[in-house]
């Protein structure tokens, strides 16, 4: 079946980096974009941007700090989100979601990132 | 601070009808951009509920319906069920954010 499988929880120290993966299966990976959405504890959804899986071109949400990097490995149908120079308020659940790039019809289960010294 | 405002919470008894508003502006919903709705059950990932203002994906019960008018959109749940207790988010585009997607502030639905 169509699914997005995300990597497991991460515990990182402030200033470190983290790279989350999102592996697609059950459909043609390059036919859909991958969006990234984050949700801080007890908070709402925040769209981070999307990546064109055909061209690899990333689109980041306005106001992004430049610490987020979207990338792909189409040979294994996987999208990645890297967050550099982690801060405590980056602690959140990060979701990948399939889209065109709108209509987020399939979501990963989420990856919890905890940033703590 | 989201540009799409939803009531923090709504509640209703089993079998009742509830509506969730999503209030935007002329730079998003009022500009004619489409609206999507997502349901997030406790501790789970969001799930697509309504696409392109009114369309229900396959498998979504017909007690969920969406509408849009002017600068606002609404999600209605008729015949409220216990399993509908969840957080609901609207989503649209915003031209002041150069076409970024934006989510609403979210609404917690409680079934009494």
Tab-separated table of N, CA and C in Angstrom, chain A residues 35 37 39 43-48 50 59-63 95 101-110, chain B residues 34 36 38 40 43-48 51-52 87 89 91 93 96-105:
chain	number	residue	atom	x	y	z
A	35	UNK	N	6.174	17.186	1.109
A	35	UNK	CA	6.100	18.342	1.990
A	35	UNK	C	6.648	17.974	3.364
A	37	UNK	N	6.226	19.155	7.446
A	37	UNK	CA	5.359	19.875	8.389
A	37	UNK	C	5.864	19.593	9.794
A	39	UNK	N	5.326	20.087	14.101
A	39	UNK	CA	4.352	20.314	15.158
A	39	UNK	C	5.073	20.290	16.501
A	43	UNK	N	1.214	22.176	20.131
A	43	UNK	CA	0.963	23.257	19.188
A	43	UNK	C	0.341	22.747	17.892
A	44	UNK	N	0.064	23.684	16.985
A	44	UNK	CA	-0.543	23.346	15.714
A	44	UNK	C	0.476	22.941	14.674
A	45	UNK	N	-0.025	22.788	13.450
A	45	UNK	CA	0.811	22.363	12.331
A	45	UNK	C	1.467	23.573	11.678
A	46	UNK	N	2.718	23.411	11.313
A	46	UNK	CA	3.452	24.476	10.638
A	46	UNK	C	4.101	23.905	9.385
A	47	UNK	N	3.715	24.446	8.226
A	47	UNK	CA	4.294	23.986	6.974
A	47	UNK	C	5.703	24.532	6.837
A	48	UNK	N	6.663	23.644	6.508
A	48	UNK	CA	8.058	24.049	6.391
A	48	UNK	C	8.489	24.258	4.953
A	50	UNK	N	8.416	22.298	0.667
A	50	UNK	CA	8.283	21.061	-0.084
A	50	UNK	C	9.439	20.897	-1.043
A	59	UNK	N	11.550	24.120	-1.990
A	59	UNK	CA	10.878	25.391	-1.729
A	59	UNK	C	10.687	25.479	-0.228
A	60	UNK	N	11.281	26.508	0.373
A	60	UNK	CA	11.212	26.664	1.820
A	60	UNK	C	10.172	27.725	2.168
A	61	UNK	N	9.502	27.529	3.280
A	61	UNK	CA	8.503	28.494	3.733
A	61	UNK	C	9.161	29.840	3.988
A	62	UNK	N	8.409	30.913	3.727
A	62	UNK	CA	8.902	32.250	4.024
A	62	UNK	C	9.268	32.330	5.499
A	63	UNK	N	10.351	32.960	5.761
A	63	UNK	CA	10.756	33.088	7.149
A	63	UNK	C	11.629	31.948	7.631
A	95	UNK	N	6.762	15.825	10.293
A	95	UNK	CA	6.040	14.936	9.394
A	95	UNK	C	6.445	15.191	7.950
A	101	UNK	N	1.946	20.001	-5.346
A	101	UNK	CA	2.347	19.726	-3.963
A	101	UNK	C	1.235	19.917	-2.950
A	102	UNK	N	0.037	20.359	-3.401
A	102	UNK	CA	-1.046	20.516	-2.441
A	102	UNK	C	-1.714	19.163	-2.185
A	103	UNK	N	-2.783	19.169	-1.430
A	103	UNK	CA	-3.534	17.953	-1.100
A	103	UNK	C	-2.604	16.918	-0.473
A	104	UNK	N	-2.326	17.112	0.784
A	104	UNK	CA	-1.397	16.224	1.490
A	104	UNK	C	-2.146	14.935	1.812
A	105	UNK	N	-2.135	13.990	0.891
A	105	UNK	CA	-3.028	12.840	1.023
A	105	UNK	C	-2.431	11.649	1.750
A	106	UNK	N	-1.119	11.608	1.873
A	106	UNK	CA	-0.476	10.525	2.617
A	106	UNK	C	0.569	11.152	3.526
A	107	UNK	N	0.544	10.766	4.794
A	107	UNK	CA	1.457	11.330	5.780
A	107	UNK	C	2.301	10.227	6.402
A	108	UNK	N	3.527	10.564	6.720
A	108	UNK	CA	4.313	9.676	7.548
A	108	UNK	C	3.816	9.734	8.988
A	109	UNK	N	4.284	8.834	9.810
A	109	UNK	CA	3.852	8.787	11.211
A	109	UNK	C	4.502	9.865	12.065
A	110	UNK	N	5.527	10.499	11.510
A	110	UNK	CA	6.196	11.554	12.248
A	110	UNK	C	7.481	11.088	12.901
B	34	UNK	N	-7.927	27.579	-2.730
B	34	UNK	CA	-8.667	26.434	-2.195
B	34	UNK	C	-8.345	26.188	-0.720
B	36	UNK	N	-8.242	23.092	2.303
B	36	UNK	CA	-8.193	21.672	2.676
B	36	UNK	C	-8.451	21.564	4.178
B	38	UNK	N	-7.907	18.815	7.575
B	38	UNK	CA	-7.230	17.626	8.086
B	38	UNK	C	-7.736	17.323	9.485
B	40	UNK	N	-6.714	15.277	13.003
B	40	UNK	CA	-5.604	14.673	13.723
B	40	UNK	C	-6.130	14.053	15.009
B	43	UNK	N	-2.380	11.744	19.275
B	43	UNK	CA	-1.155	10.968	19.149
B	43	UNK	C	-0.887	10.389	17.776
B	44	UNK	N	-1.600	10.882	16.767
B	44	UNK	CA	-1.405	10.334	15.422
B	44	UNK	C	-1.083	11.440	14.428
B	45	UNK	N	-0.722	11.024	13.218
B	45	UNK	CA	-0.458	11.980	12.156
B	45	UNK	C	-1.768	12.529	11.604
B	46	UNK	N	-1.741	13.721	11.046
B	46	UNK	CA	-2.947	14.259	10.403
B	46	UNK	C	-3.405	13.371	9.252
B	47	UNK	N	-4.692	13.492	8.963
B	47	UNK	CA	-5.298	12.730	7.872
B	47	UNK	C	-6.128	13.692	7.025
B	48	UNK	N	-5.995	13.570	5.714
B	48	UNK	CA	-6.766	14.421	4.813
B	48	UNK	C	-8.253	14.104	4.929
B	51	UNK	N	-10.631	17.998	0.459
B	51	UNK	CA	-9.719	18.670	-0.461
B	51	UNK	C	-10.501	19.610	-1.362
B	52	UNK	N	-9.837	20.625	-1.855
B	52	UNK	CA	-10.437	21.584	-2.792
B	52	UNK	C	-11.823	22.027	-2.326
B	87	UNK	N	-8.381	16.896	16.749
B	87	UNK	CA	-8.053	18.251	16.330
B	87	UNK	C	-8.267	18.356	14.824
B	89	UNK	N	-7.713	20.903	11.359
B	89	UNK	CA	-6.955	22.031	10.815
B	89	UNK	C	-7.409	22.339	9.396
B	91	UNK	N	-6.389	24.474	5.834
B	91	UNK	CA	-5.146	24.799	5.139
B	91	UNK	C	-5.496	25.521	3.850
B	93	UNK	N	-3.506	28.553	0.757
B	93	UNK	CA	-2.312	29.281	0.338
B	93	UNK	C	-2.457	30.717	0.820
B	96	UNK	N	0.551	36.722	0.425
B	96	UNK	CA	1.550	37.578	1.077
B	96	UNK	C	2.764	36.774	1.494
B	97	UNK	N	2.602	35.476	1.531
B	97	UNK	CA	3.712	34.587	1.862
B	97	UNK	C	4.243	33.929	0.589
B	98	UNK	N	4.028	34.599	-0.531
B	98	UNK	CA	4.505	34.139	-1.829
B	98	UNK	C	4.052	32.721	-2.146
B	99	UNK	N	2.805	32.467	-1.858
B	99	UNK	CA	2.217	31.183	-2.215
B	99	UNK	C	2.488	30.059	-1.243
B	100	UNK	N	3.008	30.399	-0.072
B	100	UNK	CA	3.216	29.367	0.936
B	100	UNK	C	1.890	28.748	1.351
B	101	UNK	N	1.953	27.486	1.704
B	101	UNK	CA	0.820	26.864	2.365
B	101	UNK	C	0.749	27.376	3.800
B	102	UNK	N	-0.463	27.537	4.284
B	102	UNK	CA	-0.643	27.921	5.675
B	102	UNK	C	-1.706	27.025	6.295
B	103	UNK	N	-1.490	26.664	7.539
B	103	UNK	CA	-2.483	25.911	8.291
B	103	UNK	C	-3.224	26.863	9.218
B	104	UNK	N	-4.470	26.505	9.516
B	104	UNK	CA	-5.213	27.231	10.517
B	104	UNK	C	-4.680	26.932	11.902
B	105	UNK	N	-5.216	27.649	12.873
B	105	UNK	CA	-4.746	27.525	14.252
B	105	UNK	C	-5.180	26.233	14.920
